[in-house]
Amino acid sequence: MSLISKRSTQDSADMNSISMNGIGIFGGTFDPIHIGHLRTAVELRKALGLDEMRLIPSATPPHREQPESNAEHRMAMLKLALGRTSKSCNLELRESGLVADDRELRRKGFSYTIDTLKELRAEAGPETPLYLCIGMDSLIDLNQWHQWSELADIAHIIVAARPGWHLPKSGEVLEFVRAHRATNKEQLQETPAGKILIMEMTLLPISATGIRQALKRGESIRYLVPDSVIDYITQHQLYTDTNNPTPDNPAQEIQ
């Protein structure tokens, strides 16, 4: 049974500024946040007509390497990338509708997406659409996630896929997609959760791993990361190699 039917409309009080257009959820370690993250989040929000897209850093991801920078640094860089402070103490936003949400950093234990969705559903109420945004690589391994088959009970799942994408040829993930798949955005408006929509996008070929490696080599990361984040990385000497320390300004090419 869907968890949505169990929620009271009173639960929406904590998100009374959110209308029925819905909330996007865009998770990751953001180690560091980069232009690829930001452009994907902006384009998904626009394409889906969302009120806001919440960028939620993972504190302790259960299915990948642990972040190199601590939670405080990663949240600070995310806030710098997004811009001005909102009236809500735990949120950062700007005109683009991107919001930094630190709930997983405040929560102890592994950062399970199902727990985050349950929290957001309780806050938003039963009628507000929630959109969990993931990449095709995450969809392929979705059955490795904690309580993965319950995700669609709480939110729609939006899959950002590069041109030429392919679904698994068999298995429980394929059956899950077939059971919930939507063929267009209009079908998402019929219910606040329960659909999977694959959206083909031209994703920027930028990775946080590549950025960290470039910094360790003393190379420029200009135009890959917002300037405010570059300044923060320089100030705190993040992602440095002791044998090749970060230059005073990693935005500049090393001569």
PDB file of C-alpha atoms in Angstrom:
ATOM      1  CA  MET A   1       0.000   0.000   0.000  1.00  0.00           C
ATOM      2  CA  SER A   2       1.212   3.490  -0.767  1.00  0.00           C
ATOM      3  CA  LEU A   3       2.437   5.459   2.223  1.00  0.00           C
ATOM      4  CA  ILE A   4       0.740   8.533   0.775  1.00  0.00           C
ATOM      5  CA  SER A   5      -2.709   7.352   1.735  1.00  0.00           C
ATOM      6  CA  LYS A   6      -1.620   7.130   5.389  1.00  0.00           C
ATOM      7  CA  ARG A   7      -0.568  10.782   5.698  1.00  0.00           C
ATOM      8  CA  SER A   8      -2.763  13.536   7.076  1.00  0.00           C
ATOM      9  CA  THR A   9      -3.121  16.832   5.281  1.00  0.00           C
ATOM     10  CA  GLN A  10      -2.007  18.413   8.540  1.00  0.00           C
ATOM     11  CA  ASP A  11       1.520  17.207   7.742  1.00  0.00           C
ATOM     12  CA  SER A  12       1.834  19.873   5.052  1.00  0.00           C
ATOM     13  CA  ALA A  13       2.217  22.672   7.597  1.00  0.00           C
ATOM     14  CA  ASP A  14       6.018  22.443   7.532  1.00  0.00           C
ATOM     15  CA  MET A  15       6.037  23.124   3.786  1.00  0.00           C
ATOM     16  CA  ASN A  16       3.187  25.611   3.504  1.00  0.00           C
ATOM     17  CA  SER A  17       5.152  27.629   0.967  1.00  0.00           C
ATOM     18  CA  ILE A  18       5.161  24.730  -1.517  1.00  0.00           C
ATOM     19  CA  SER A  19       2.341  24.576  -4.055  1.00  0.00           C
ATOM     20  CA  MET A  20       1.021  21.540  -5.870  1.00  0.00           C
ATOM     21  CA  ASN A  21       3.631  21.708  -8.641  1.00  0.00           C
ATOM     22  CA  GLY A  22       5.866  19.472  -6.578  1.00  0.00           C
ATOM     23  CA  ILE A  23       9.298  19.080  -5.063  1.00  0.00           C
ATOM     24  CA  GLY A  24      12.334  17.561  -6.743  1.00  0.00           C
ATOM     25  CA  ILE A  25      14.895  15.562  -4.751  1.00  0.00           C
ATOM     26  CA  PHE A  26      18.435  15.500  -6.144  1.00  0.00           C
ATOM     27  CA  GLY A  27      20.895  13.641  -3.951  1.00  0.00           C
ATOM     28  CA  GLY A  28      24.626  13.035  -4.075  1.00  0.00           C
ATOM     29  CA  THR A  29      27.827  13.449  -2.132  1.00  0.00           C
ATOM     30  CA  PHE A  30      28.599  16.763  -3.914  1.00  0.00           C
ATOM     31  CA  ASP A  31      32.298  16.252  -3.217  1.00  0.00           C
ATOM     32  CA  PRO A  32      32.558  18.912  -4.559  1.00  0.00           C
ATOM     33  CA  ILE A  33      29.418  20.392  -6.108  1.00  0.00           C
ATOM     34  CA  HIS A  34      30.074  21.217  -9.776  1.00  0.00           C
ATOM     35  CA  ILE A  35      28.447  22.747 -12.852  1.00  0.00           C
ATOM     36  CA  GLY A  36      27.231  19.357 -14.063  1.00  0.00           C
ATOM     37  CA  HIS A  37      25.178  18.895 -10.878  1.00  0.00           C
ATOM     38  CA  LEU A  38      23.760  22.400 -11.077  1.00  0.00           C
ATOM     39  CA  ARG A  39      22.820  22.328 -14.784  1.00  0.00           C
ATOM     40  CA  THR A  40      21.112  18.951 -14.443  1.00  0.00           C
ATOM     41  CA  ALA A  41      19.143  20.133 -11.410  1.00  0.00           C
ATOM     42  CA  VAL A  42      18.104  23.377 -13.119  1.00  0.00           C
ATOM     43  CA  GLU A  43      17.035  21.633 -16.328  1.00  0.00           C
ATOM     44  CA  LEU A  44      15.069  18.938 -14.523  1.00  0.00           C
ATOM     45  CA  ARG A  45      13.265  21.521 -12.405  1.00  0.00           C
ATOM     46  CA  LYS A  46      12.341  23.508 -15.499  1.00  0.00           C
ATOM     47  CA  ALA A  47      11.282  20.487 -17.542  1.00  0.00           C
ATOM     48  CA  LEU A  48       9.068  19.167 -14.747  1.00  0.00           C
ATOM     49  CA  GLY A  49       7.701  22.578 -13.741  1.00  0.00           C
ATOM     50  CA  LEU A  50       8.692  22.083 -10.101  1.00  0.00           C
ATOM     51  CA  ASP A  51       8.374  24.653  -7.360  1.00  0.00           C
ATOM     52  CA  GLU A  52      11.829  23.743  -6.129  1.00  0.00           C
ATOM     53  CA  MET A  53      14.597  21.213  -6.528  1.00  0.00           C
ATOM     54  CA  ARG A  54      16.196  20.139  -3.252  1.00  0.00           C
ATOM     55  CA  LEU A  55      19.883  19.243  -3.437  1.00  0.00           C
ATOM     56  CA  ILE A  56      20.526  16.882  -0.525  1.00  0.00           C
ATOM     57  CA  PRO A  57      24.129  15.943   0.317  1.00  0.00           C
ATOM     58  CA  SER A  58      24.576  12.395   1.541  1.00  0.00           C
ATOM     59  CA  ALA A  59      26.353  12.092   4.883  1.00  0.00           C
ATOM     60  CA  THR A  60      27.219   8.392   4.753  1.00  0.00           C
ATOM     61  CA  PRO A  61      26.298   6.812   1.400  1.00  0.00           C
ATOM     62  CA  PRO A  62      25.735   3.057   1.820  1.00  0.00           C
ATOM     63  CA  HIS A  63      26.656   1.942  -1.719  1.00  0.00           C
ATOM     64  CA  ARG A  64      29.753   3.921  -2.664  1.00  0.00           C
ATOM     65  CA  GLU A  65      33.047   5.281  -1.366  1.00  0.00           C
ATOM     66  CA  GLN A  66      32.755   7.692   1.517  1.00  0.00           C
ATOM     67  CA  PRO A  67      33.194  11.418   0.701  1.00  0.00           C
ATOM     68  CA  GLU A  68      36.687  12.844   0.883  1.00  0.00           C
ATOM     69  CA  SER A  69      35.521  16.137   2.432  1.00  0.00           C
ATOM     70  CA  ASN A  70      33.480  16.192   5.602  1.00  0.00           C
ATOM     71  CA  ALA A  71      29.807  17.139   5.805  1.00  0.00           C
ATOM     72  CA  GLU A  72      30.501  20.707   6.956  1.00  0.00           C
ATOM     73  CA  HIS A  73      32.715  21.475   3.972  1.00  0.00           C
ATOM     74  CA  ARG A  74      30.397  19.876   1.421  1.00  0.00           C
ATOM     75  CA  MET A  75      27.343  21.720   2.724  1.00  0.00           C
ATOM     76  CA  ALA A  76      29.255  25.008   2.791  1.00  0.00           C
ATOM     77  CA  MET A  77      30.311  24.550  -0.842  1.00  0.00           C
ATOM     78  CA  LEU A  78      26.751  23.687  -1.867  1.00  0.00           C
ATOM     79  CA  LYS A  79      25.390  26.809  -0.190  1.00  0.00           C
ATOM     80  CA  LEU A  80      28.031  28.946  -1.882  1.00  0.00           C
ATOM     81  CA  ALA A  81      27.161  27.427  -5.255  1.00  0.00           C
ATOM     82  CA  LEU A  82      23.458  28.181  -4.822  1.00  0.00           C
ATOM     83  CA  GLY A  83      23.683  31.689  -3.454  1.00  0.00           C
ATOM     84  CA  ARG A  84      21.619  33.743  -1.041  1.00  0.00           C
ATOM     85  CA  THR A  85      20.191  32.639   2.313  1.00  0.00           C
ATOM     86  CA  SER A  86      16.479  31.997   2.772  1.00  0.00           C
ATOM     87  CA  LYS A  87      14.389  32.833   5.839  1.00  0.00           C
ATOM     88  CA  SER A  88      14.416  29.166   6.848  1.00  0.00           C
ATOM     89  CA  CYS A  89      17.486  28.371   8.935  1.00  0.00           C
ATOM     90  CA  ASN A  90      18.259  25.048   7.256  1.00  0.00           C
ATOM     91  CA  LEU A  91      17.664  26.015   3.645  1.00  0.00           C
ATOM     92  CA  GLU A  92      19.592  27.924   1.012  1.00  0.00           C
ATOM     93  CA  LEU A  93      18.041  28.966  -2.273  1.00  0.00           C
ATOM     94  CA  ARG A  94      18.248  31.334  -5.198  1.00  0.00           C
ATOM     95  CA  GLU A  95      16.072  32.465  -8.089  1.00  0.00           C
ATOM     96  CA  SER A  96      16.744  29.221  -9.948  1.00  0.00           C
ATOM     97  CA  GLY A  97      14.626  27.357  -7.384  1.00  0.00           C
ATOM     98  CA  LEU A  98      17.508  25.184  -6.208  1.00  0.00           C
ATOM     99  CA  VAL A  99      17.530  24.532  -2.459  1.00  0.00           C
ATOM    100  CA  ALA A 100      20.277  23.106  -0.238  1.00  0.00           C
ATOM    101  CA  ASP A 101      18.772  20.698   2.278  1.00  0.00           C
ATOM    102  CA  ASP A 102      21.003  19.329   5.047  1.00  0.00           C
ATOM    103  CA  ARG A 103      18.650  16.708   6.523  1.00  0.00           C
ATOM    104  CA  GLU A 104      20.864  13.727   5.679  1.00  0.00           C
ATOM    105  CA  LEU A 105      23.885  15.433   7.217  1.00  0.00           C
ATOM    106  CA  ARG A 106      21.917  15.917  10.437  1.00  0.00           C
ATOM    107  CA  ARG A 107      20.677  12.342  10.498  1.00  0.00           C
ATOM    108  CA  LYS A 108      22.810   9.616  12.087  1.00  0.00           C
ATOM    109  CA  GLY A 109      23.695   6.383  10.342  1.00  0.00           C
ATOM    110  CA  PHE A 110      23.622   5.541   6.654  1.00  0.00           C
ATOM    111  CA  SER A 111      21.940   8.055   4.342  1.00  0.00           C
ATOM    112  CA  TYR A 112      19.098   5.956   2.991  1.00  0.00           C
ATOM    113  CA  THR A 113      16.981   7.622   0.314  1.00  0.00           C
ATOM    114  CA  ILE A 114      13.835   5.906   1.583  1.00  0.00           C
ATOM    115  CA  ASP A 115      14.214   7.676   4.951  1.00  0.00           C
ATOM    116  CA  THR A 116      14.621  11.041   3.240  1.00  0.00           C
ATOM    117  CA  LEU A 117      11.524  10.489   1.117  1.00  0.00           C
ATOM    118  CA  LYS A 118       9.475   9.497   4.169  1.00  0.00           C
ATOM    119  CA  GLU A 119      10.539  12.700   5.951  1.00  0.00           C
ATOM    120  CA  LEU A 120       9.695  14.872   2.960  1.00  0.00           C
ATOM    121  CA  ARG A 121       6.337  13.165   2.460  1.00  0.00           C
ATOM    122  CA  ALA A 122       5.433  13.760   6.098  1.00  0.00           C
ATOM    123  CA  GLU A 123       6.329  17.446   5.740  1.00  0.00           C
ATOM    124  CA  ALA A 124       4.743  18.026   2.343  1.00  0.00           C
ATOM    125  CA  GLY A 125       1.513  16.138   2.959  1.00  0.00           C
ATOM    126  CA  PRO A 126      -0.193  13.472   0.866  1.00  0.00           C
ATOM    127  CA  GLU A 127      -1.075  15.531  -2.203  1.00  0.00           C
ATOM    128  CA  THR A 128       2.183  17.294  -3.062  1.00  0.00           C
ATOM    129  CA  PRO A 129       4.044  15.435  -5.826  1.00  0.00           C
ATOM    130  CA  LEU A 130       7.581  14.359  -4.976  1.00  0.00           C
ATOM    131  CA  TYR A 131      10.116  13.645  -7.723  1.00  0.00           C
ATOM    132  CA  LEU A 132      13.197  11.582  -6.899  1.00  0.00           C
ATOM    133  CA  CYS A 133      15.764  12.435  -9.586  1.00  0.00           C
ATOM    134  CA  ILE A 134      18.482   9.876 -10.316  1.00  0.00           C
ATOM    135  CA  GLY A 135      20.796   8.892 -13.154  1.00  0.00           C
ATOM    136  CA  MET A 136      20.497   5.834 -15.362  1.00  0.00           C
ATOM    137  CA  ASP A 137      23.481   4.254 -13.585  1.00  0.00           C
ATOM    138  CA  SER A 138      21.569   4.490 -10.308  1.00  0.00           C
ATOM    139  CA  LEU A 139      18.457   3.005 -11.868  1.00  0.00           C
ATOM    140  CA  ILE A 140      20.419  -0.009 -13.107  1.00  0.00           C
ATOM    141  CA  ASP A 141      21.545  -0.733  -9.534  1.00  0.00           C
ATOM    142  CA  LEU A 142      18.310   0.338  -7.855  1.00  0.00           C
ATOM    143  CA  ASN A 143      17.683  -3.114  -6.405  1.00  0.00           C
ATOM    144  CA  GLN A 144      20.819  -2.617  -4.265  1.00  0.00           C
ATOM    145  CA  TRP A 145      19.201   0.332  -2.467  1.00  0.00           C
ATOM    146  CA  HIS A 146      17.622  -0.020   0.972  1.00  0.00           C
ATOM    147  CA  GLN A 147      13.882  -0.788   0.653  1.00  0.00           C
ATOM    148  CA  TRP A 148      14.148   0.052  -3.040  1.00  0.00           C
ATOM    149  CA  SER A 149      10.780  -1.342  -4.070  1.00  0.00           C
ATOM    150  CA  GLU A 150       9.024   1.130  -1.736  1.00  0.00           C
ATOM    151  CA  LEU A 151      10.501   4.249  -3.348  1.00  0.00           C
ATOM    152  CA  ALA A 152       7.666   4.561  -5.860  1.00  0.00           C
ATOM    153  CA  ASP A 153       5.104   4.340  -3.048  1.00  0.00           C
ATOM    154  CA  ILE A 154       6.307   7.726  -1.840  1.00  0.00           C
ATOM    155  CA  ALA A 155       7.575   9.582  -4.918  1.00  0.00           C
ATOM    156  CA  HIS A 156       7.802   9.576  -8.682  1.00  0.00           C
ATOM    157  CA  ILE A 157      11.220   8.511  -9.965  1.00  0.00           C
ATOM    158  CA  ILE A 158      12.763  10.660 -12.692  1.00  0.00           C
ATOM    159  CA  VAL A 159      15.715   9.136 -14.519  1.00  0.00           C
ATOM    160  CA  ALA A 160      18.108  11.504 -16.319  1.00  0.00           C
ATOM    161  CA  ALA A 161      19.566   9.491 -19.188  1.00  0.00           C
ATOM    162  CA  ARG A 162      22.129  10.256 -21.854  1.00  0.00           C
ATOM    163  CA  PRO A 163      21.151   9.723 -25.511  1.00  0.00           C
ATOM    164  CA  GLY A 164      21.436   6.058 -26.437  1.00  0.00           C
ATOM    165  CA  TRP A 165      20.495   4.782 -22.978  1.00  0.00           C
ATOM    166  CA  HIS A 166      19.375   1.194 -22.410  1.00  0.00           C
ATOM    167  CA  LEU A 167      17.342  -0.490 -19.680  1.00  0.00           C
ATOM    168  CA  PRO A 168      18.478  -3.801 -18.201  1.00  0.00           C
ATOM    169  CA  LYS A 169      17.510  -6.691 -20.490  1.00  0.00           C
ATOM    170  CA  SER A 170      16.022  -8.675 -17.609  1.00  0.00           C
ATOM    171  CA  GLY A 171      15.681  -8.810 -13.849  1.00  0.00           C
ATOM    172  CA  GLU A 172      13.678  -7.236 -11.064  1.00  0.00           C
ATOM    173  CA  VAL A 173      14.679  -3.650 -11.902  1.00  0.00           C
ATOM    174  CA  LEU A 174      13.289  -4.070 -15.418  1.00  0.00           C
ATOM    175  CA  GLU A 175      10.053  -5.476 -14.017  1.00  0.00           C
ATOM    176  CA  PHE A 176       9.855  -2.595 -11.537  1.00  0.00           C
ATOM    177  CA  VAL A 177      10.249  -0.047 -14.344  1.00  0.00           C
ATOM    178  CA  ARG A 178       7.633  -1.786 -16.486  1.00  0.00           C
ATOM    179  CA  ALA A 179       5.158  -1.757 -13.601  1.00  0.00           C
ATOM    180  CA  HIS A 180       5.529   1.979 -12.959  1.00  0.00           C
ATOM    181  CA  ARG A 181       6.685   3.518 -16.217  1.00  0.00           C
ATOM    182  CA  ALA A 182       5.176   6.731 -17.550  1.00  0.00           C
ATOM    183  CA  THR A 183       5.631   7.675 -21.192  1.00  0.00           C
ATOM    184  CA  ASN A 184       5.152  11.442 -20.760  1.00  0.00           C
ATOM    185  CA  LYS A 185       5.182  14.184 -18.126  1.00  0.00           C
ATOM    186  CA  GLU A 186       1.409  14.562 -18.194  1.00  0.00           C
ATOM    187  CA  GLN A 187       0.999  11.124 -16.643  1.00  0.00           C
ATOM    188  CA  LEU A 188       2.938  12.322 -13.599  1.00  0.00           C
ATOM    189  CA  GLN A 189       0.192  14.819 -12.836  1.00  0.00           C
ATOM    190  CA  GLU A 190      -2.364  12.066 -12.235  1.00  0.00           C
ATOM    191  CA  THR A 191      -0.889  11.101  -8.858  1.00  0.00           C
ATOM    192  CA  PRO A 192       1.662  12.503  -6.357  1.00  0.00           C
ATOM    193  CA  ALA A 193       3.826   9.360  -6.620  1.00  0.00           C
ATOM    194  CA  GLY A 194       4.146   5.988  -8.277  1.00  0.00           C
ATOM    195  CA  LYS A 195       5.498   6.687 -11.776  1.00  0.00           C
ATOM    196  CA  ILE A 196       8.921   6.285 -13.382  1.00  0.00           C
ATOM    197  CA  LEU A 197       9.781   8.666 -16.221  1.00  0.00           C
ATOM    198  CA  ILE A 198      13.009   8.387 -18.199  1.00  0.00           C
ATOM    199  CA  MET A 199      14.080  11.783 -19.540  1.00  0.00           C
ATOM    200  CA  GLU A 200      16.759  11.867 -22.217  1.00  0.00           C
ATOM    201  CA  MET A 201      19.156  14.742 -21.555  1.00  0.00           C
ATOM    202  CA  THR A 202      22.534  15.950 -22.785  1.00  0.00           C
ATOM    203  CA  LEU A 203      24.434  15.682 -19.503  1.00  0.00           C
ATOM    204  CA  LEU A 204      27.684  17.581 -19.059  1.00  0.00           C
ATOM    205  CA  PRO A 205      30.699  15.216 -18.932  1.00  0.00           C
ATOM    206  CA  ILE A 206      31.951  16.482 -15.568  1.00  0.00           C
ATOM    207  CA  SER A 207      32.661  14.346 -12.512  1.00  0.00           C
ATOM    208  CA  ALA A 208      33.578  15.200  -8.953  1.00  0.00           C
ATOM    209  CA  THR A 209      36.189  12.439  -9.091  1.00  0.00           C
ATOM    210  CA  GLY A 210      37.846  14.122 -12.076  1.00  0.00           C
ATOM    211  CA  ILE A 211      37.788  17.483 -10.310  1.00  0.00           C
ATOM    212  CA  ARG A 212      39.444  16.042  -7.199  1.00  0.00           C
ATOM    213  CA  GLN A 213      42.089  14.349  -9.327  1.00  0.00           C
ATOM    214  CA  ALA A 214      42.758  17.588 -11.235  1.00  0.00           C
ATOM    215  CA  LEU A 215      43.259  19.473  -7.967  1.00  0.00           C
ATOM    216  CA  LYS A 216      45.673  16.846  -6.705  1.00  0.00           C
ATOM    217  CA  ARG A 217      47.668  17.332  -9.915  1.00  0.00           C
ATOM    218  CA  GLY A 218      47.600  21.103  -9.453  1.00  0.00           C
ATOM    219  CA  GLU A 219      45.467  21.664 -12.560  1.00  0.00           C
ATOM    220  CA  SER A 220      42.783  24.258 -13.258  1.00  0.00           C
ATOM    221  CA  ILE A 221      39.138  23.566 -12.436  1.00  0.00           C
ATOM    222  CA  ARG A 222      37.852  26.891 -13.761  1.00  0.00           C
ATOM    223  CA  TYR A 223      34.459  26.602 -15.511  1.00  0.00           C
ATOM    224  CA  LEU A 224      33.885  23.193 -13.934  1.00  0.00           C
ATOM    225  CA  VAL A 225      33.043  24.540 -10.470  1.00  0.00           C
ATOM    226  CA  PRO A 226      31.488  27.893  -9.405  1.00  0.00           C
ATOM    227  CA  ASP A 227      34.112  30.509  -8.553  1.00  0.00           C
ATOM    228  CA  SER A 228      32.799  30.803  -4.989  1.00  0.00           C
ATOM    229  CA  VAL A 229      33.427  27.088  -4.508  1.00  0.00           C
ATOM    230  CA  ILE A 230      36.922  27.388  -5.982  1.00  0.00           C
ATOM    231  CA  ASP A 231      37.665  30.133  -3.441  1.00  0.00           C
ATOM    232  CA  TYR A 232      36.416  27.910  -0.617  1.00  0.00           C
ATOM    233  CA  ILE A 233      38.503  24.950  -1.796  1.00  0.00           C
ATOM    234  CA  THR A 234      41.574  27.194  -1.904  1.00  0.00           C
ATOM    235  CA  GLN A 235      40.912  28.697   1.521  1.00  0.00           C
ATOM    236  CA  HIS A 236      40.506  25.310   3.197  1.00  0.00           C
ATOM    237  CA  GLN A 237      43.078  23.426   1.076  1.00  0.00           C
ATOM    238  CA  LEU A 238      40.629  20.691   0.151  1.00  0.00           C
ATOM    239  CA  TYR A 239      41.476  17.800  -2.185  1.00  0.00           C
ATOM    240  CA  THR A 240      45.196  18.449  -1.956  1.00  0.00           C
ATOM    241  CA  ASP A 241      48.092  16.091  -2.515  1.00  0.00           C
ATOM    242  CA  THR A 242      50.844  16.544   0.074  1.00  0.00           C
ATOM    243  CA  ASN A 243      53.415  16.119  -2.714  1.00  0.00           C
ATOM    244  CA  ASN A 244      51.592  18.559  -4.986  1.00  0.00           C
ATOM    245  CA  PRO A 245      49.737  21.130  -2.842  1.00  0.00           C
ATOM    246  CA  THR A 246      46.861  23.138  -4.248  1.00  0.00           C
ATOM    247  CA  PRO A 247      48.092  26.408  -5.805  1.00  0.00           C
ATOM    248  CA  ASP A 248      46.973  29.763  -4.435  1.00  0.00           C
ATOM    249  CA  ASN A 249      44.322  29.933  -7.158  1.00  0.00           C
ATOM    250  CA  PRO A 250      43.314  26.573  -8.655  1.00  0.00           C
ATOM    251  CA  ALA A 251      41.181  28.437 -11.181  1.00  0.00           C
ATOM    252  CA  GLN A 252      44.362  29.431 -12.991  1.00  0.00           C
ATOM    253  CA  GLU A 253      46.246  27.109 -15.305  1.00  0.00           C
ATOM    254  CA  ILE A 254      49.557  25.905 -13.942  1.00  0.00           C
ATOM    255  CA  GLN A 255      52.393  27.269 -16.053  1.00  0.00           C
TER     256      GLN A 255
END
